[in-house]
XYZ file of C-alpha atoms in Angstrom:
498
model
C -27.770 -123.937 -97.833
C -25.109 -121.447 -97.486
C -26.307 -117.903 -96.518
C -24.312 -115.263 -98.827
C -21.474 -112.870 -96.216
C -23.569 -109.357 -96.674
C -26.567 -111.436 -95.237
C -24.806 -112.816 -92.639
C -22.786 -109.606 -91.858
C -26.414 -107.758 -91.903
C -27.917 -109.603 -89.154
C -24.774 -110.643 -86.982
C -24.504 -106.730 -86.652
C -27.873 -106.499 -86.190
C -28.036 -109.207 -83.279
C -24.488 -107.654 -81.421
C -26.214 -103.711 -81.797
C -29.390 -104.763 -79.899
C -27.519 -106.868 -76.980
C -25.110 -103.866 -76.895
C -27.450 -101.181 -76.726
C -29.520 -102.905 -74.343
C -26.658 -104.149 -71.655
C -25.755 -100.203 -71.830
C -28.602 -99.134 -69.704
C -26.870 -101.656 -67.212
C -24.288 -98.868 -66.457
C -26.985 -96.042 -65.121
C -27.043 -96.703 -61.001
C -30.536 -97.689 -60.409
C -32.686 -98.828 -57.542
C -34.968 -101.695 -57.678
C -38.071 -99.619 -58.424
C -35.967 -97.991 -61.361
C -35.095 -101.257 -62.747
C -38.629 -102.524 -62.945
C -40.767 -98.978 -63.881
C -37.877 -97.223 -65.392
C -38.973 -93.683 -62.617
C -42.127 -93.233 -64.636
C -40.590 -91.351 -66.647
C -41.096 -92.921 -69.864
C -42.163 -91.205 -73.430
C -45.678 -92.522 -74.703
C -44.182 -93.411 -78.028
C -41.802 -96.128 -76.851
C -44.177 -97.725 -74.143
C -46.485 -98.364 -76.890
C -44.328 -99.498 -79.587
C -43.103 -102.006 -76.668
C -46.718 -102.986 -75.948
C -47.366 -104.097 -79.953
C -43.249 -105.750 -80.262
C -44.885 -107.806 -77.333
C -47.561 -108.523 -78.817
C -45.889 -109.464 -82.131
C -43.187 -112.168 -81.449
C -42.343 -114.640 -83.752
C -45.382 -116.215 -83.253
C -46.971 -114.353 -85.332
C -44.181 -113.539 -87.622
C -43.499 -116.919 -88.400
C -46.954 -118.692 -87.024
C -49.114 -116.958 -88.260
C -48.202 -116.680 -92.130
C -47.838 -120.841 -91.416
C -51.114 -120.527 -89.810
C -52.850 -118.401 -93.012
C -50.688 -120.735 -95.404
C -52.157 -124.231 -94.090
C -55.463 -122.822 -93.382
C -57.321 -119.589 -93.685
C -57.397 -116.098 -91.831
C -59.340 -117.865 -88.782
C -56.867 -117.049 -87.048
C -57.305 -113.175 -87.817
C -60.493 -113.034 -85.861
C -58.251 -113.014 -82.961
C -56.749 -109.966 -83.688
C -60.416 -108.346 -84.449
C -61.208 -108.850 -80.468
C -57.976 -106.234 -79.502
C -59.878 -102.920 -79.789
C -62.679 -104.014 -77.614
C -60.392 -105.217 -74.707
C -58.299 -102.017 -75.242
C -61.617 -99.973 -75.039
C -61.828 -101.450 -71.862
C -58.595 -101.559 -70.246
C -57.461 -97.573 -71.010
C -61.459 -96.885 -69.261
C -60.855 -98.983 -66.431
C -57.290 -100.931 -66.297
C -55.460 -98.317 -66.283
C -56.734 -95.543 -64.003
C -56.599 -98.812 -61.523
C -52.901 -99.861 -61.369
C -51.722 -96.351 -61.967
C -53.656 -95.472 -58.845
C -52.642 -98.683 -56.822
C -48.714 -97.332 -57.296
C -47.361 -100.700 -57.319
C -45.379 -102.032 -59.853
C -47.057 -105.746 -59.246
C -50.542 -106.616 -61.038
C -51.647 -108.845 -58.533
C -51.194 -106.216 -55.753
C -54.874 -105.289 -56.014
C -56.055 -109.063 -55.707
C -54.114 -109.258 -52.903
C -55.967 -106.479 -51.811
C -59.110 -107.470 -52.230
C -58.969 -111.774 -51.357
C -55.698 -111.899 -49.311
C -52.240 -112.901 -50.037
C -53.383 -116.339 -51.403
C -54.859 -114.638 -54.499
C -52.195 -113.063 -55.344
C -49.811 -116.093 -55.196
C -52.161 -118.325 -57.166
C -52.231 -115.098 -60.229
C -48.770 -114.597 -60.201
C -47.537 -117.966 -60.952
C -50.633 -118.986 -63.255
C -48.432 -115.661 -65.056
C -45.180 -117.035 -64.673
C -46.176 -120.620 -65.843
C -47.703 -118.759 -68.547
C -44.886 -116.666 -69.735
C -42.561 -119.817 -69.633
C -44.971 -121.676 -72.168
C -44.860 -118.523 -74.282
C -40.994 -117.990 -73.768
C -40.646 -121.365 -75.136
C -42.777 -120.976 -78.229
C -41.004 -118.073 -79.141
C -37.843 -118.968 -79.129
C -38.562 -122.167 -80.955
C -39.991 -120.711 -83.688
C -37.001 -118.360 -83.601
C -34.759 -121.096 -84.485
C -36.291 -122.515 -87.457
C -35.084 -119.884 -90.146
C -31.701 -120.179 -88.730
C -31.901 -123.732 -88.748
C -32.894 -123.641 -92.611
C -30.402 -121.369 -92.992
C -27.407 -123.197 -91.905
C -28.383 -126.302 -91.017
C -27.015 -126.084 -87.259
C -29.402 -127.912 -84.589
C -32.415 -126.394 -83.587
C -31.550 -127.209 -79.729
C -28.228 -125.170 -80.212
C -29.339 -121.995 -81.908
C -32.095 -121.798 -79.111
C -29.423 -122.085 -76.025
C -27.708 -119.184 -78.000
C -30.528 -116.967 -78.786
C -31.885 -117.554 -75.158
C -28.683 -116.554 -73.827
C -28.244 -113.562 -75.860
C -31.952 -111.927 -74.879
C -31.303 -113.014 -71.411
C -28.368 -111.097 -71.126
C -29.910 -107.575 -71.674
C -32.859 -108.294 -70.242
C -31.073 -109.083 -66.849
C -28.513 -106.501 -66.860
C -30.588 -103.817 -68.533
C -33.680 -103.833 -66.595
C -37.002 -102.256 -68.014
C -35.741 -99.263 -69.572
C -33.617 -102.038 -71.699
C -36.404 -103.940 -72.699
C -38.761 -100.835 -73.779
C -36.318 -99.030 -75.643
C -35.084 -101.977 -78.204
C -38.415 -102.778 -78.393
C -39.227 -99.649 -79.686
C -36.050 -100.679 -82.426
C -37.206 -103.814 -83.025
C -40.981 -102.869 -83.738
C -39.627 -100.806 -86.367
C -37.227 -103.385 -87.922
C -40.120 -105.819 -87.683
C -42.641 -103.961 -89.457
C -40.223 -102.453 -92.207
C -39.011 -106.728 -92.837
C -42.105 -107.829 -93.035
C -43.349 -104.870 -95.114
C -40.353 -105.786 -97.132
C -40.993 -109.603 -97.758
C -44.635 -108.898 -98.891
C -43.783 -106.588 -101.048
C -40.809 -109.198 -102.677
C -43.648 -112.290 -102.867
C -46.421 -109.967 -104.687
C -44.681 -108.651 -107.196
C -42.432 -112.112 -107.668
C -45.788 -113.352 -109.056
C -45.822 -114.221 -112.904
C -48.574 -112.141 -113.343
C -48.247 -109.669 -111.087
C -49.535 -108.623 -107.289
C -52.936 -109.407 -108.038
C -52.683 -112.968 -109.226
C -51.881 -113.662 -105.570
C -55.396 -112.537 -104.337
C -56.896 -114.461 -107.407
C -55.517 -117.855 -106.518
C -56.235 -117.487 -103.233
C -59.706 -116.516 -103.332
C -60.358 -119.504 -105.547
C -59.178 -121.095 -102.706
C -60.775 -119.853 -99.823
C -57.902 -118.484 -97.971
C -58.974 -115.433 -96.919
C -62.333 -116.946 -95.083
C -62.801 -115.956 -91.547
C -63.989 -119.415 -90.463
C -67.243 -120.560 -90.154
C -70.070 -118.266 -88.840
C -71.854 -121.593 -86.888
C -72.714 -121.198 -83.559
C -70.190 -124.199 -82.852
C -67.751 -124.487 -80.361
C -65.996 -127.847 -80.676
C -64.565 -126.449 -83.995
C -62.500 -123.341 -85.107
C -65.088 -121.368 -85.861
C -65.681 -117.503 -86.177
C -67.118 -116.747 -82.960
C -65.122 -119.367 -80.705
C -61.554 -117.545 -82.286
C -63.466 -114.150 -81.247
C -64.465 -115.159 -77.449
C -61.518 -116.512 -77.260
C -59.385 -113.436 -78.382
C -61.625 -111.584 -76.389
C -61.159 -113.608 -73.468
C -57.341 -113.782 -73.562
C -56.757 -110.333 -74.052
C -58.856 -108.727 -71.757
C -56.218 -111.064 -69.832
C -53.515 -109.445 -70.973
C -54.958 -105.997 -69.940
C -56.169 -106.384 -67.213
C -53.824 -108.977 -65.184
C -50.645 -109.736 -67.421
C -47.555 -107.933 -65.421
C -45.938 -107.491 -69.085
C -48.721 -105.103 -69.823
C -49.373 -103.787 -66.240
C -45.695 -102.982 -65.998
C -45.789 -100.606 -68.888
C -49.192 -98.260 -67.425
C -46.966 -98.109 -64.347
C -43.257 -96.552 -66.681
C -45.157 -93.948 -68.482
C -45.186 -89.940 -67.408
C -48.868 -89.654 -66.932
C -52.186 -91.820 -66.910
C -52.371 -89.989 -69.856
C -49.680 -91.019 -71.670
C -50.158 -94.693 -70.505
C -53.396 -94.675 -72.050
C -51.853 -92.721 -75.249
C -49.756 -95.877 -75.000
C -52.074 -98.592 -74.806
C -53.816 -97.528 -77.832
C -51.261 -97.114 -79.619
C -49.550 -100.473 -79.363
C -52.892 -102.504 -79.371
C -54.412 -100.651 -82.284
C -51.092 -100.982 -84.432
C -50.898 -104.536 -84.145
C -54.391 -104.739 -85.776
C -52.681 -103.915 -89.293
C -49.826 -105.622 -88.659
C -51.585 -109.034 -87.588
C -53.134 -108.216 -90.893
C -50.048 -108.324 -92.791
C -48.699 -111.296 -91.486
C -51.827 -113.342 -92.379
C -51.468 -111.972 -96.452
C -47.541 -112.871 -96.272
C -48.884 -116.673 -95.530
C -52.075 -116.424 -97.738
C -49.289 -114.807 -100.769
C -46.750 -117.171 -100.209
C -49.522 -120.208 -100.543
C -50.047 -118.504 -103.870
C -46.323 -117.910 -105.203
C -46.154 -121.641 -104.546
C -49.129 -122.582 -106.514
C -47.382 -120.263 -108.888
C -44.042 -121.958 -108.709
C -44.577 -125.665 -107.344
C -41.235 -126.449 -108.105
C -39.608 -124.324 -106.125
C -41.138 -125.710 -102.971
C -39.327 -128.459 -101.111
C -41.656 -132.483 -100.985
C -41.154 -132.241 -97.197
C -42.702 -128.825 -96.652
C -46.007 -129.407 -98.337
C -46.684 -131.584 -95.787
C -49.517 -129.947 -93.252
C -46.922 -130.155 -90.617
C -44.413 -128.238 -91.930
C -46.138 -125.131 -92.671
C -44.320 -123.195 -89.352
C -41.411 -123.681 -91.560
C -42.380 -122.276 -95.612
C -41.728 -118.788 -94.372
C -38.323 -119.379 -93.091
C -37.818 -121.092 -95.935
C -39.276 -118.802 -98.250
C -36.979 -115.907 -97.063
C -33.262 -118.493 -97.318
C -34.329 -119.194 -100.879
C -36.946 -116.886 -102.366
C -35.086 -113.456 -101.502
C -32.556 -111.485 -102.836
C -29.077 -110.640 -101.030
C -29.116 -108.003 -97.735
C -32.766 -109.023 -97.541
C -32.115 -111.778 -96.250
C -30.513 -111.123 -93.490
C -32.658 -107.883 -93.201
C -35.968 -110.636 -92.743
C -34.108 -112.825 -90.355
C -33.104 -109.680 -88.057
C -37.083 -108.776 -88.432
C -37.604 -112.215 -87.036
C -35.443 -112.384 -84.145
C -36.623 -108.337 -83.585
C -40.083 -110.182 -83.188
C -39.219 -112.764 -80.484
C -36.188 -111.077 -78.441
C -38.357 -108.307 -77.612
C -41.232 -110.659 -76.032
C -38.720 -112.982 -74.062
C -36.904 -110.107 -73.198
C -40.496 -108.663 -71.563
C -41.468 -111.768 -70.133
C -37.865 -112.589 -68.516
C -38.281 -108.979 -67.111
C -41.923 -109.134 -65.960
C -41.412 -112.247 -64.209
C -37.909 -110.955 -62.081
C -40.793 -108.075 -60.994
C -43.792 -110.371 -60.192
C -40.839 -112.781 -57.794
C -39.541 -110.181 -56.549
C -42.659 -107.851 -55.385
C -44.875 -111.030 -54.677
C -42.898 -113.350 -52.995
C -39.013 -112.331 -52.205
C -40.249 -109.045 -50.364
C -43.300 -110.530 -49.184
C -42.428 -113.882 -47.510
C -38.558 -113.927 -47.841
C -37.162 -110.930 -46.682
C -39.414 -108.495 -45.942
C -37.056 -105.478 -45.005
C -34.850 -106.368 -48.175
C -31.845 -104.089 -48.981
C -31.498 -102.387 -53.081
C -28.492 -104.147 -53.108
C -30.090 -107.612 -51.678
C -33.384 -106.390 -54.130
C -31.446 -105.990 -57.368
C -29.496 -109.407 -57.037
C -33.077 -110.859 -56.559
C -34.198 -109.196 -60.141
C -30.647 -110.356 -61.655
C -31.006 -114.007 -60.091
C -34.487 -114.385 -61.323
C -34.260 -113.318 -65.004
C -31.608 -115.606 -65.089
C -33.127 -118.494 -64.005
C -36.620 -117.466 -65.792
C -34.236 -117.279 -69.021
C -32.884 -120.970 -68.510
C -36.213 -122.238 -67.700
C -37.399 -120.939 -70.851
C -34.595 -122.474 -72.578
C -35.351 -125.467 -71.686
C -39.735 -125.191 -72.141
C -38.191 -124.009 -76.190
C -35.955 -127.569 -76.640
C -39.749 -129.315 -75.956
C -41.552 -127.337 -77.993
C -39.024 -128.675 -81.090
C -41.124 -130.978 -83.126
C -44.472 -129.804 -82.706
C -46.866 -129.658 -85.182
C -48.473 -125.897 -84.884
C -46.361 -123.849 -82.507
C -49.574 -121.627 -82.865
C -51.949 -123.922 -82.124
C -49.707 -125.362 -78.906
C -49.198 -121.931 -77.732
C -52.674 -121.367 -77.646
C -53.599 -124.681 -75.928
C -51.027 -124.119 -73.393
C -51.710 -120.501 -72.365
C -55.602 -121.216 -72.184
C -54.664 -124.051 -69.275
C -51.700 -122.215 -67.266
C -53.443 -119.116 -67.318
C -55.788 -120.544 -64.581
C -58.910 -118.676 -65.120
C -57.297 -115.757 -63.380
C -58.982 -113.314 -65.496
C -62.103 -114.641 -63.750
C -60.632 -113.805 -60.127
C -59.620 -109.899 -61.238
C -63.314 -109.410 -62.866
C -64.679 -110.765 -59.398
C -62.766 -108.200 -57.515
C -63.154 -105.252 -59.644
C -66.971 -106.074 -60.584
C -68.592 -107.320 -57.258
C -67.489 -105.236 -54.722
C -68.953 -107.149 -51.943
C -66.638 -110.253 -52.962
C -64.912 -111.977 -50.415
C -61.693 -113.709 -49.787
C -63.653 -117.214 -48.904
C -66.265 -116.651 -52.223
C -62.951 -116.078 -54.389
C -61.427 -118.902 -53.208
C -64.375 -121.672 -53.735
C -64.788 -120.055 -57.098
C -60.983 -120.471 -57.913
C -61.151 -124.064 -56.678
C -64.175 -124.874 -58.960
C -62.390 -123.042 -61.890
C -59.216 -125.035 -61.383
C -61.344 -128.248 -61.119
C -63.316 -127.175 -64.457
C -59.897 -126.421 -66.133
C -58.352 -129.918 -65.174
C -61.584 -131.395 -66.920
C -60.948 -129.305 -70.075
C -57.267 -130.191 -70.708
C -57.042 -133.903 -69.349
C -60.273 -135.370 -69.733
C -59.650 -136.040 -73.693
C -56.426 -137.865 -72.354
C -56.854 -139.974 -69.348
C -60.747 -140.574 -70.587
C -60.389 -141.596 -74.094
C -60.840 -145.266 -74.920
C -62.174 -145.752 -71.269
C -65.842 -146.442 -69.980
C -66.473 -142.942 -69.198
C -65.302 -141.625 -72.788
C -68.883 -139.737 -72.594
C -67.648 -137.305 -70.012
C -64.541 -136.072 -72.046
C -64.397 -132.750 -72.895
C -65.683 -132.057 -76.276
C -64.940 -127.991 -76.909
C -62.329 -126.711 -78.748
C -59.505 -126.376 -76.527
C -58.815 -122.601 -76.555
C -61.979 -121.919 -74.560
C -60.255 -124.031 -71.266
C -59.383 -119.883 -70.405
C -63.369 -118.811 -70.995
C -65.130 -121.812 -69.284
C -62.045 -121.132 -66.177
C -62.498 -117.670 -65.889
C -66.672 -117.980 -66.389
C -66.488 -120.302 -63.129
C -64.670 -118.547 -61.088
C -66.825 -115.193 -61.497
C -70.245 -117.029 -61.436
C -68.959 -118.893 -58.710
C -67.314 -116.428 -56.545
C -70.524 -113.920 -57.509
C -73.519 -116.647 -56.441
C -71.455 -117.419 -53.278
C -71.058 -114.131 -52.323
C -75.040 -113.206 -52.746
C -75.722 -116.438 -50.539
C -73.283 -115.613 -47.957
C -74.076 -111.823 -47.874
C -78.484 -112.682 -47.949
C -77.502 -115.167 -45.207
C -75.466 -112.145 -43.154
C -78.609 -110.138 -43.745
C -80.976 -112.713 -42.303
C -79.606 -112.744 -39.683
């Protein structure tokens, strides 16, 4: 399918504005500290819009309308869990790390359990960040790939290279200032596309809600206390769960309490981007749920291949190469890659930060130069860009980037959330009752993810894991706290006995 010039001129121009802009901030002389927390001097406004652009990537631009197309708005329930965790981290979160003045989130474990704790967080975060690097990026090159029919592996080498670039060069201030841009792009597209699919409809805007509620596509999931399926409440713990994660430990969150003016203004901040993505999240699930309508609508216009279940990642992309008029095109596929550069471009960041402040300065080079500091950050967003590269040419060929995403980030994130509640909650925690409840969370996660696997077919098939995947982060992070808390009572009532 050949893509007319104006859309092709329209996001080329788009794609060479954002690397520009953002390789600029390469030319202000900086120090290490200024590349990762931009001097705290930050507007409110910006840090937030670059908290919501990372939390909406392509993921859920593309994902999640495949996601509400193939399914329902289970998926939604997710987003329901954000205010609560937000509650939470601007009461508590963020008075902590703007206190600590560090620009690392696992400084304070490290505090609190020794150096070990903070070794094990930080690369359960960069192991993380490379799974979600990956997804993004993948998804990322499917519309182009529909588009032009160039090879998914190439397009992703080139996008990676192209966020990598300003992320490397232009440091933090880069990364929150076209995210700020691309928030805006990636609202107004998607605003755009919704607006082209209801009113496409032969009967107009509301025919789309009518099919689909004969349908069932707006259901939340079921309300059953049942946690092998995707129910209601297992999407909600979960959300719950995984972002009080991303509050309270994530460095690509941390970092931006940490840029901001004043602990006012980072909390300003934190509501702002987590409470905005609540509407957006919203709008990406009706773009899927419409465009499983305008298809029931128009049958014909879908391709045999992508009504297959598999496939649904892929009607949206589709959807905006065939289904759109000229310049909107090319306005939706610049919406798209605002969506996922500005989360790889936070995570490549992040990651330079956590390698730097945990390890290079720590067990490196201790008395490390700026110069010797800054060719650290450079070296590691470049490798944490090619390693990400190459986590995106495995994800090609999944069946539900969502659903992978998910599955992967409940496993790599290690239960960590479980070792920051123990710390901040039971103040008499130590070191050794962290560390045997870590151990026992690791061992619980192993059983989660590889018991269905390696036990399957076997005589021990009965001891397989049988919960949904996505709560491998809940039952991890439950051990560790219970664990590390009933250790520490026993240890401290055996101190006291004696």
């Amino acid at each position: 399918m050949n893509l007319p010039l104006i859309d092709l001129i329209v996001f080329l121009v788009y794609m060479a504005a954002i690397v520009l802009f953002g390789v600029s901030f390469s030319f202000k002389k900086r120090t290490a500290l200024e590349y990762t927390t931009g001097g705290g001097r930050l507007p409110s406004w910006a840090i937030g819009m670059s908290i919501f652009a990372t939390f909406v990537s392509s993921i859920s631009f593309l994902a999640l309308p495949g996601n509400a197309y193939l399914s329902n708005w289970n998926g939604f329930v997710f987003s329901l869990s954000i205010p609560f965790a937000a509650w939470i981290a601007v009461k508590y979160f963020v008075p902590l790390y703007r206190n600590l003045r560090s620009e690392s989130a696992y400084y304070y474990l490290e505090t609190r359990f020794g150096p070990w704790a903070s070794i094990y967080a930080s690369i359960c975060y960069l192991l993380t960040q490379l799974a979600r690097m990956g997804a993004i990026m993948y998804l990322l090159a499917l519309p182009m790939n529909a588009l032009f029919g160039w090879s998914i592996p190439i397009i992703i080498i080139c996008t990676g290279v192209s966020v990598m670039i300003y992320a490397m060069f232009g440091g933090i201030e880069a990364v929150i200032w076209t995210d700020a841009i691309q928030g805006i792009v990636l609202i107004g597209g998607a605003l755009l596309c919704l607006c082209v699919i209801l009113f496409s409809m032969p009967n107009g805007p509301l025919e789309a809600v009518t099919i689909a509620a004969e349908s069932r596509k707006f259901s939340l999931g079921s309300f059953r206390f049942n946690f092998v399926e995707s129910t209601f409440w297992m999407i909600l713990i979960y959300g719950l769960f995984i972002n009080l994660q991303n509050f309270g430990i994530d460095q690509s969150y941390v970092q931006r309490y940490i840029t901001a003016k004043s602990e006012k203004e980072a909390v300003q901040s934190t509501w702002l981007g987590s409470l905005l993505y609540l509407p957006v999240s919203f709008l990406f699930f009706f773009i899927g749920t419409s465009l499983y309508s305008y298809y029931q609508a128009f049958p014909d216009l879908l391709p045999a291949e992508l009504q297959l279940g598999e496939n649904s990642d892929k009607v949206f992309p589709y959807f905006i190469v065939s289904g759109l008029p000229v310049g909107v095109t090319g306005i939706l596929i610049a919406s798209i890659f605002a969506a996922g550069m500005s989360t790889v471009s936070t995570s490549i960041n992040s990651s330079a930060t956590v390698f730097l402040s945990d390890h290079y300065r720590k067990y490196i080079r201790q008395s490390a130069t700026e110069k010797q500091s800054m060719q650290v950050l450079w070296i590691s967003s470049f490798v944490m860009g090619i390693l990400s590269i190459a986590v995106a040419l495995a994800f090609n060929g999944v069946t539900s980037a969502l659903d992978a995403w998910w599955a992967l980030s409940s496993i790599f994130s290690g239960g960590i959330l479980g070792l920051f509640l123990l710390a901040f909650i039971v103040k008499k925690a130590t070191g050794k009752a962290a560390g045997i409840g870590v151990l026992c969370g690791v061992v619980v996660i192993g059983w989660m993810s590889l018991s269905p696997v390696l036990l399957s077919g076997t005589e021990m098939e009965g001891f397989q894991n049988r919960l949904h995947t996505n709560l491998t982060i809940v039952m991890g992070t439950i051990t560790i706290f219970i664990v590390g808390f009933l250790v520490t009572g026993f240890f401290y009532k055996r101190k006291s006995s004696k």
